[in-house]
Amino acid sequence: MNEVNPKTRLLNVLNKRTTDRPPVICMGGMMNASIVEIMNSTGFTLPAAHDNPDLMASLAGAIQEQTGFENLGVPFCMTVEAELLGSRIDKGTLACEPKITKEAFCSVGAVIYRDIDEMIESGRIRTVTAATTKLAVTHQHLPVVVSMTGPISTAASIIDPMSFYKELRKNPASAHRVLDYVTELLIRFAEKSVKAGASVIAIGDPSATGEILGPLMFKEYAVRYLNVLTEAVHGFGTPVILHICGDINKVRSLIPELQADAISTDAMVNLAKLKEDYPSVTTMGNLSTYSLQWGSPHSIAAQTSKLVGDGIDIISPACGLSTSTTLANIRAMTRTVQGE
Amino acid sequence: MSDNKEQIFFTALSDAVLDMDETTVEEVAHKVIKEKFDAYRAIENGLVDGMNRAGQLFEDEEYFIPEILLCSDAMYAGLNILNPYINRQQQSARKKVVIGVVEGDTHDIGKNLVKTLLDAAGFDVIDLGRDLPPCQIVDAAIAEQADVIALSTLMTTTMDAMASVIKILQESGYRDSVKVIVGGGPLSQSFADRIGADGYAPSAPSAVKLLHKLFQDTIHA
């Protein structure tokens, strides 16, 4: 039998080629699988791994090896970009992910525009890039997925979100200027990641949901800047996975306008139906992280089988995993897809 | 005649809140004071009515977060002007809610929406902020003699902190004196049941309905 390697399999799916079976992945970033159980058994721990490229690569490697996910995913948070842009970050603990403690600016008008060439060579973008370089060399048969925070979520992490959401409506000219700036930084981050060996760029944009923005602003801001970013990454010859949080019902008809090569969604979205309605969309997801945390391996295997049976193109968790999720439960998911 | 004129002002306040028009709300609120109309009724029949209509549009998915936040700004602009003129007796017997985002999470949009709609619904809401240790939430609820603790989180990783709040309440003997309601993106009714909360609300408007139900509509009765 000719075994397809996981990198080829994922790239084939993203390029709309047929494969032997769906890949099972966990993209990293907001949806990383750095569970306490793995960190404790390996000694590769957070929060130290957020800042140390060797540790970041070792933890990503250990997660892949122990969970069976068919990719390496870095980083393990969604604060890399916001920190670089000036927000204050709490790096969290072993069990709790980093968070923004204070946004850098109070309004879109107050944003100080810095030189992107300088920023791109500093902060934790360097950490992520170095970890990516290492992983791409040590794991050539596996895709390295670099996860980035989407434009709206990055903007809402550097500007007080209460002001930001209001100003999307009240002050669109300044809001667009901020999003242009943030998107440019993300494009350069993606470019560095691709040069370092990333096979796929994943974007999570939890602050840009249809539920928050409504269809008009989702189109004006989310679709627009996500597509600018996606098309730039395509220019580097690299596919893009986009995760959209929450219920996509209100913005469903806009999904085919997104240029990303796969759309990942939350657990409440019926992916089989999405696929049926929009056959051009490559679907990814969406095993409930609630089930992954609280369910039994048996029920997780059954839910995973259902997703595979429904023809979902890439199997993955539907949202961020709780750090107390057990390895046994994650393995129930990956092994089901792998037919073990 | 005067009732009619009064109602025109109240309707103007309600419409301006719904239209996210802070400037008009302020203008009309000043006129209400100048004309010596009842400030309490202007709040109830004007500002709160407008916010309730906005809440309904939010529920109907015609308004979204940006719109509801702007309506809320307009309502508070009017409240700032009218509140000093209301008779204290008119605002007694309101149920007290302490609200906050649990430790580990700094997302507070949802919490702020719930606060606004509870304010508009006549609850006395004390906002504890975000990223709160469970002990601090319980201490505040006891100190304020709160009737309700409303907890929010947007992150799966911080859900356990909600269970801690209930556990601390139980251990300190205060569980029966306060109702605990939870909400936020990753939560569900089954999660609320699992941790022993009194209720779960999937959206900001439903949080208001939930509390009305828990207190059997005694708030405005």
Tab-separated table of C-alpha atoms in Angstrom, chain A:
chain	number	residue	atom	x	y	z
A	1	MET	CA	0.000	0.000	0.000
A	2	ASN	CA	1.164	3.448	-0.837
A	3	GLU	CA	0.963	5.553	2.333
A	4	VAL	CA	0.298	9.231	1.666
A	5	ASN	CA	2.281	11.441	3.986
A	6	PRO	CA	0.307	13.874	6.170
A	7	LYS	CA	1.765	16.986	4.564
A	8	THR	CA	0.838	15.857	1.064
A	9	ARG	CA	-2.606	14.789	2.230
A	10	LEU	CA	-3.410	18.171	3.803
A	11	LEU	CA	-2.032	20.126	0.855
A	12	ASN	CA	-4.023	17.921	-1.530
A	13	VAL	CA	-7.251	18.647	0.317
A	14	LEU	CA	-6.493	22.364	0.363
A	15	ASN	CA	-5.766	22.233	-3.369
A	16	LYS	CA	-9.092	20.434	-3.936
A	17	ARG	CA	-7.456	17.178	-4.991
A	18	THR	CA	-8.854	13.843	-3.878
A	19	THR	CA	-7.202	11.985	-1.010
A	20	ASP	CA	-7.404	8.592	0.672
A	21	ARG	CA	-9.134	10.107	3.754
A	22	PRO	CA	-9.532	13.459	5.507
A	23	PRO	CA	-6.577	14.770	7.504
A	24	VAL	CA	-7.136	15.278	11.245
A	25	ILE	CA	-5.429	18.432	12.436
A	26	CYS	CA	-5.366	21.048	15.173
A	27	MET	CA	-4.303	24.386	13.794
A	28	GLY	CA	-2.625	25.979	16.834
A	29	GLY	CA	-3.004	29.589	17.881
A	30	MET	CA	-6.380	30.023	19.545
A	31	MET	CA	-7.083	26.349	18.837
A	32	ASN	CA	-3.933	24.728	20.159
A	33	ALA	CA	-3.774	21.350	21.870
A	34	SER	CA	-1.222	22.150	24.579
A	35	ILE	CA	-3.095	20.244	27.248
A	36	VAL	CA	-1.787	20.023	30.812
A	37	GLU	CA	-1.360	16.252	30.556
A	38	ILE	CA	1.182	16.541	27.726
A	39	MET	CA	3.028	19.468	29.280
A	40	ASN	CA	3.373	17.666	32.610
A	41	SER	CA	4.604	14.427	31.068
A	42	THR	CA	7.170	16.057	28.776
A	43	GLY	CA	8.334	19.036	30.816
A	44	PHE	CA	7.825	21.250	27.734
A	45	THR	CA	5.603	23.769	29.442
A	46	LEU	CA	3.715	26.992	29.049
A	47	PRO	CA	4.001	29.866	29.684
A	48	ALA	CA	7.777	29.447	29.065
A	49	ALA	CA	7.185	28.006	25.567
A	50	HIS	CA	5.498	31.231	24.437
A	51	ASP	CA	8.879	32.999	24.495
A	52	ASN	CA	11.418	30.293	23.811
A	53	PRO	CA	11.631	29.016	20.210
A	54	ASP	CA	13.270	25.706	21.142
A	55	LEU	CA	10.667	25.012	23.771
A	56	MET	CA	7.879	26.109	21.410
A	57	ALA	CA	9.130	23.654	18.777
A	58	SER	CA	9.569	20.861	21.342
A	59	LEU	CA	6.054	21.346	22.730
A	60	ALA	CA	4.526	21.460	19.231
A	61	GLY	CA	6.429	18.261	18.394
A	62	ALA	CA	5.292	16.522	21.578
A	63	ILE	CA	1.657	17.519	20.983
A	64	GLN	CA	1.780	16.087	17.468
A	65	GLU	CA	3.437	12.871	18.570
A	66	GLN	CA	1.149	12.211	21.526
A	67	THR	CA	-2.198	13.344	20.112
A	68	GLY	CA	-1.779	11.984	16.610
A	69	PHE	CA	-2.850	15.269	15.016
A	70	GLU	CA	-1.332	15.325	11.553
A	71	ASN	CA	0.316	18.711	11.740
A	72	LEU	CA	2.492	20.902	13.912
A	73	GLY	CA	0.766	24.036	15.103
A	74	VAL	CA	2.421	27.194	16.456
A	75	PRO	CA	2.134	29.479	18.380
A	76	PHE	CA	-0.076	28.589	21.382
A	77	CYS	CA	-1.927	31.852	21.833
A	78	MET	CA	-3.357	34.774	19.915
A	79	THR	CA	-1.430	37.589	21.534
A	80	VAL	CA	1.752	37.619	19.405
A	81	GLU	CA	0.518	40.373	17.095
A	82	ALA	CA	-1.206	42.487	19.763
A	83	GLU	CA	1.895	42.443	21.954
A	84	LEU	CA	4.034	43.615	19.056
A	85	LEU	CA	1.542	46.403	18.356
A	86	GLY	CA	1.795	47.682	21.920
A	87	SER	CA	-0.893	45.989	24.027
A	88	ARG	CA	-0.032	44.719	27.483
A	89	ILE	CA	-0.101	40.927	27.755
A	90	ASP	CA	-0.371	38.539	30.669
A	91	LYS	CA	1.414	35.382	29.505
A	92	GLY	CA	-0.905	33.213	31.584
A	93	THR	CA	0.034	29.993	33.347
A	94	LEU	CA	0.507	26.329	32.527
A	95	ALA	CA	-3.255	25.819	32.327
A	96	CYS	CA	-4.434	29.257	31.297
A	97	GLU	CA	-3.680	30.862	27.961
A	98	PRO	CA	-2.230	34.385	27.590
A	99	LYS	CA	-4.586	37.323	27.481
A	100	ILE	CA	-4.603	41.023	26.769
A	101	THR	CA	-4.621	42.945	30.039
A	102	LYS	CA	-4.652	46.408	28.495
A	103	GLU	CA	-5.231	47.367	24.890
A	104	ALA	CA	-2.649	49.791	23.515
A	105	PHE	CA	-5.121	52.403	22.299
A	106	CYS	CA	-8.466	53.783	23.453
A	107	SER	CA	-9.880	54.457	19.977
A	108	VAL	CA	-9.150	53.963	16.263
A	109	GLY	CA	-8.105	57.613	16.044
A	110	ALA	CA	-5.463	57.169	18.764
A	111	VAL	CA	-3.522	54.396	17.010
A	112	ILE	CA	0.160	55.195	16.536
A	113	TYR	CA	1.375	53.785	13.235
A	114	ARG	CA	4.826	52.234	13.537
A	115	ASP	CA	7.254	51.010	10.940
A	116	ILE	CA	6.257	47.470	9.961
A	117	ASP	CA	9.768	46.596	8.687
A	118	GLU	CA	11.095	47.189	12.184
A	119	MET	CA	8.258	45.416	13.992
A	120	ILE	CA	8.488	42.311	11.871
A	121	GLU	CA	12.039	41.682	13.092
A	122	SER	CA	11.118	41.939	16.754
A	123	GLY	CA	8.972	40.445	19.488
A	124	ARG	CA	7.523	36.970	19.400
A	125	ILE	CA	7.208	36.917	15.610
A	126	ARG	CA	10.890	36.011	15.809
A	127	THR	CA	10.123	33.249	18.311
A	128	VAL	CA	7.410	31.766	16.091
A	129	THR	CA	9.590	32.028	12.993
A	130	ALA	CA	12.535	30.312	14.692
A	131	ALA	CA	10.294	27.519	15.992
A	132	THR	CA	8.812	27.089	12.496
A	133	THR	CA	12.283	26.825	10.935
A	134	LYS	CA	13.211	24.136	13.410
A	135	LEU	CA	9.996	22.134	13.002
A	136	ALA	CA	10.120	22.286	9.199
A	137	VAL	CA	13.560	20.661	9.300
A	138	THR	CA	12.840	18.030	11.949
A	139	HIS	CA	9.385	17.023	10.671
A	140	GLN	CA	9.580	17.102	6.894
A	141	HIS	CA	6.635	14.769	6.333
A	142	LEU	CA	4.299	16.891	8.472
A	143	PRO	CA	2.785	20.268	7.628
A	144	VAL	CA	3.778	23.138	9.909
A	145	VAL	CA	0.720	25.341	10.387
A	146	VAL	CA	1.402	28.864	11.608
A	147	SER	CA	-1.689	30.347	13.204
A	148	MET	CA	-2.291	34.035	13.100
A	149	THR	CA	-4.882	36.321	14.643
A	150	GLY	CA	-7.223	37.723	11.997
A	151	PRO	CA	-7.350	41.438	11.137
A	152	ILE	CA	-10.492	42.356	13.105
A	153	SER	CA	-9.426	40.366	16.162
A	154	THR	CA	-5.950	41.891	16.065
A	155	ALA	CA	-7.448	45.379	15.794
A	156	ALA	CA	-9.847	44.587	18.657
A	157	SER	CA	-6.816	43.447	20.684
A	158	ILE	CA	-4.964	46.747	20.298
A	159	ILE	CA	-7.957	49.099	20.579
A	160	ASP	CA	-10.465	48.933	23.440
A	161	PRO	CA	-13.038	46.613	21.804
A	162	MET	CA	-16.000	48.621	23.110
A	163	SER	CA	-14.725	51.662	21.211
A	164	PHE	CA	-13.547	49.644	18.261
A	165	TYR	CA	-16.911	48.018	17.521
A	166	LYS	CA	-18.709	51.345	17.780
A	167	GLU	CA	-16.178	53.073	15.567
A	168	LEU	CA	-16.590	50.475	12.812
A	169	ARG	CA	-19.930	52.199	12.376
A	170	LYS	CA	-19.211	55.727	13.573
A	171	ASN	CA	-15.754	56.292	12.149
A	172	PRO	CA	-15.289	53.957	9.187
A	173	ALA	CA	-12.434	55.913	7.554
A	174	SER	CA	-10.183	55.580	10.619
A	175	ALA	CA	-11.307	52.002	11.205
A	176	HIS	CA	-10.295	51.055	7.653
A	177	ARG	CA	-6.928	52.768	8.121
A	178	VAL	CA	-6.247	50.679	11.249
A	179	LEU	CA	-7.311	47.491	9.473
A	180	ASP	CA	-5.046	48.266	6.508
A	181	TYR	CA	-2.150	48.669	8.911
A	182	VAL	CA	-2.890	45.531	10.906
A	183	THR	CA	-3.465	43.470	7.741
A	184	GLU	CA	-0.129	44.611	6.325
A	185	LEU	CA	1.628	43.432	9.499
A	186	LEU	CA	-0.165	40.067	9.248
A	187	ILE	CA	0.852	39.689	5.596
A	188	ARG	CA	4.485	40.268	6.515
A	189	PHE	CA	4.202	37.826	9.445
A	190	ALA	CA	2.777	35.233	7.045
A	191	GLU	CA	5.568	35.881	4.550
A	192	LYS	CA	8.212	35.310	7.226
A	193	SER	CA	6.446	32.150	8.353
A	194	VAL	CA	6.305	30.770	4.814
A	195	LYS	CA	9.992	31.524	4.286
A	196	ALA	CA	10.711	29.719	7.563
A	197	GLY	CA	8.940	26.613	6.270
A	198	ALA	CA	5.241	26.934	7.120
A	199	SER	CA	3.139	24.760	4.789
A	200	VAL	CA	-0.158	26.372	5.724
A	201	ILE	CA	-1.237	29.676	7.266
A	202	ALA	CA	-4.240	29.436	9.589
A	203	ILE	CA	-6.261	32.483	10.552
A	204	GLY	CA	-8.546	32.643	13.572
A	205	ASP	CA	-10.709	35.734	13.790
A	206	PRO	CA	-12.994	35.235	16.791
A	207	SER	CA	-13.871	38.928	17.095
A	208	ALA	CA	-15.115	38.999	13.497
A	209	THR	CA	-18.171	36.802	13.707
A	210	GLY	CA	-21.479	37.322	11.970
A	211	GLU	CA	-23.115	37.279	15.389
A	212	ILE	CA	-21.055	40.270	16.536
A	213	LEU	CA	-20.873	42.295	13.343
A	214	GLY	CA	-24.023	41.410	11.445
A	215	PRO	CA	-23.959	40.693	7.693
A	216	LEU	CA	-23.280	44.246	6.452
A	217	MET	CA	-20.224	44.863	8.586
A	218	PHE	CA	-19.053	41.286	8.221
A	219	LYS	CA	-18.860	41.953	4.491
A	220	GLU	CA	-17.404	45.453	4.767
A	221	TYR	CA	-14.704	44.596	7.303
A	222	ALA	CA	-14.253	40.862	7.883
A	223	VAL	CA	-14.592	39.476	4.351
A	224	ARG	CA	-12.625	42.363	2.880
A	225	TYR	CA	-9.529	42.172	5.087
A	226	LEU	CA	-9.539	38.388	5.417
A	227	ASN	CA	-9.464	38.223	1.627
A	228	VAL	CA	-6.681	40.800	1.345
A	229	LEU	CA	-4.637	38.674	3.759
A	230	THR	CA	-5.581	35.382	2.090
A	231	GLU	CA	-4.749	36.599	-1.403
A	232	ALA	CA	-1.364	37.868	-0.209
A	233	VAL	CA	-0.597	34.465	1.344
A	234	HIS	CA	-1.656	32.783	-1.902
A	235	GLY	CA	0.918	35.048	-3.556
A	236	PHE	CA	3.555	33.310	-1.405
A	237	GLY	CA	2.333	29.996	-2.836
A	238	THR	CA	0.741	28.898	0.431
A	239	PRO	CA	-2.816	27.827	1.275
A	240	VAL	CA	-4.937	29.389	4.017
A	241	ILE	CA	-7.291	27.888	6.586
A	242	LEU	CA	-9.807	30.261	8.149
A	243	HIS	CA	-11.633	29.577	11.401
A	244	ILE	CA	-14.864	31.467	11.986
A	245	CYS	CA	-16.245	31.396	15.525
A	246	GLY	CA	-19.864	31.207	16.552
A	247	ASP	CA	-23.018	30.654	14.567
A	248	ILE	CA	-22.436	31.628	10.930
A	249	ASN	CA	-26.132	31.612	10.084
A	250	LYS	CA	-26.457	35.378	9.534
A	251	VAL	CA	-23.446	35.497	7.184
A	252	ARG	CA	-23.843	32.096	5.575
A	253	SER	CA	-24.352	33.480	2.071
A	254	LEU	CA	-21.055	35.378	2.349
A	255	ILE	CA	-18.979	32.267	3.092
A	256	PRO	CA	-18.314	31.427	-0.589
A	257	GLU	CA	-16.882	34.952	-1.013
A	258	LEU	CA	-14.064	34.110	1.396
A	259	GLN	CA	-10.948	33.156	-0.552
A	260	ALA	CA	-9.552	30.829	2.131
A	261	ASP	CA	-8.801	27.255	1.013
A	262	ALA	CA	-10.734	25.742	3.924
A	263	ILE	CA	-13.368	27.125	6.269
A	264	SER	CA	-13.363	25.842	9.826
A	265	THR	CA	-16.403	26.441	12.027
A	266	ASP	CA	-17.713	26.081	15.531
A	267	ALA	CA	-19.616	23.006	16.736
A	268	MET	CA	-23.133	24.406	16.253
A	269	VAL	CA	-22.656	24.769	12.485
A	270	ASN	CA	-23.909	21.886	10.343
A	271	LEU	CA	-20.890	21.420	8.088
A	272	ALA	CA	-22.527	18.723	5.991
A	273	LYS	CA	-25.298	21.171	5.134
A	274	LEU	CA	-22.791	23.946	4.437
A	275	LYS	CA	-20.977	21.624	2.064
A	276	GLU	CA	-24.209	20.641	0.376
A	277	ASP	CA	-25.252	24.283	-0.109
A	278	TYR	CA	-21.821	25.500	-1.231
A	279	PRO	CA	-19.940	22.621	-2.857
A	280	SER	CA	-17.026	24.948	-3.643
A	281	VAL	CA	-16.256	25.388	0.067
A	282	THR	CA	-13.695	23.045	1.621
A	283	THR	CA	-15.025	22.329	5.107
A	284	MET	CA	-13.059	21.814	8.289
A	285	GLY	CA	-14.161	20.969	11.794
A	286	ASN	CA	-15.986	20.646	13.962
A	287	LEU	CA	-15.824	18.235	16.853
A	288	SER	CA	-17.294	19.871	19.956
A	289	THR	CA	-14.573	20.863	22.420
A	290	TYR	CA	-17.167	20.394	25.149
A	291	SER	CA	-17.392	16.729	24.138
A	292	LEU	CA	-13.612	16.524	23.918
A	293	GLN	CA	-13.349	17.750	27.499
A	294	TRP	CA	-16.283	15.971	29.112
A	295	GLY	CA	-17.288	13.158	26.763
A	296	SER	CA	-16.132	9.553	26.737
A	297	PRO	CA	-13.662	8.218	24.164
A	298	HIS	CA	-16.520	6.084	22.841
A	299	SER	CA	-18.861	9.036	22.167
A	300	ILE	CA	-16.008	11.107	20.736
A	301	ALA	CA	-15.191	8.285	18.327
A	302	ALA	CA	-18.846	8.138	17.282
A	303	GLN	CA	-19.051	11.884	16.701
A	304	THR	CA	-15.798	11.800	14.745
A	305	SER	CA	-17.087	8.938	12.571
A	306	LYS	CA	-20.156	11.005	11.808
A	307	LEU	CA	-18.024	13.917	10.585
A	308	VAL	CA	-15.943	11.591	8.415
A	309	GLY	CA	-19.120	9.938	7.116
A	310	ASP	CA	-20.598	13.335	6.302
A	311	GLY	CA	-17.640	13.968	4.015
A	312	ILE	CA	-16.136	16.827	6.036
A	313	ASP	CA	-12.862	17.563	4.263
A	314	ILE	CA	-10.607	18.153	7.278
A	315	ILE	CA	-11.436	16.886	10.766
A	316	SER	CA	-10.477	19.116	13.690
A	317	PRO	CA	-11.701	20.447	17.038
A	318	ALA	CA	-14.461	23.047	16.677
A	319	CYS	CA	-12.951	25.653	18.983
A	320	GLY	CA	-10.169	26.165	21.512
A	321	LEU	CA	-9.518	23.047	23.580
A	322	SER	CA	-9.694	23.229	27.330
A	323	THR	CA	-6.243	22.568	28.784
A	324	SER	CA	-7.788	19.908	31.036
A	325	THR	CA	-8.904	17.813	28.034
A	326	THR	CA	-7.444	14.306	28.290
A	327	LEU	CA	-5.071	12.733	25.837
A	328	ALA	CA	-7.270	9.628	25.702
A	329	ASN	CA	-10.161	11.721	24.387
A	330	ILE	CA	-8.049	13.468	21.752
A	331	ARG	CA	-6.627	10.124	20.647
A	332	ALA	CA	-10.152	8.746	20.299
A	333	MET	CA	-10.699	11.478	17.742
A	334	THR	CA	-7.453	11.128	15.771
A	335	ARG	CA	-7.469	7.328	15.776
A	336	THR	CA	-11.025	7.219	14.483
A	337	VAL	CA	-10.062	9.306	11.462
A	338	GLN	CA	-6.923	7.207	10.974
A	339	GLY	CA	-9.043	4.045	10.991
A	340	GLU	CA	-7.356	2.492	14.022
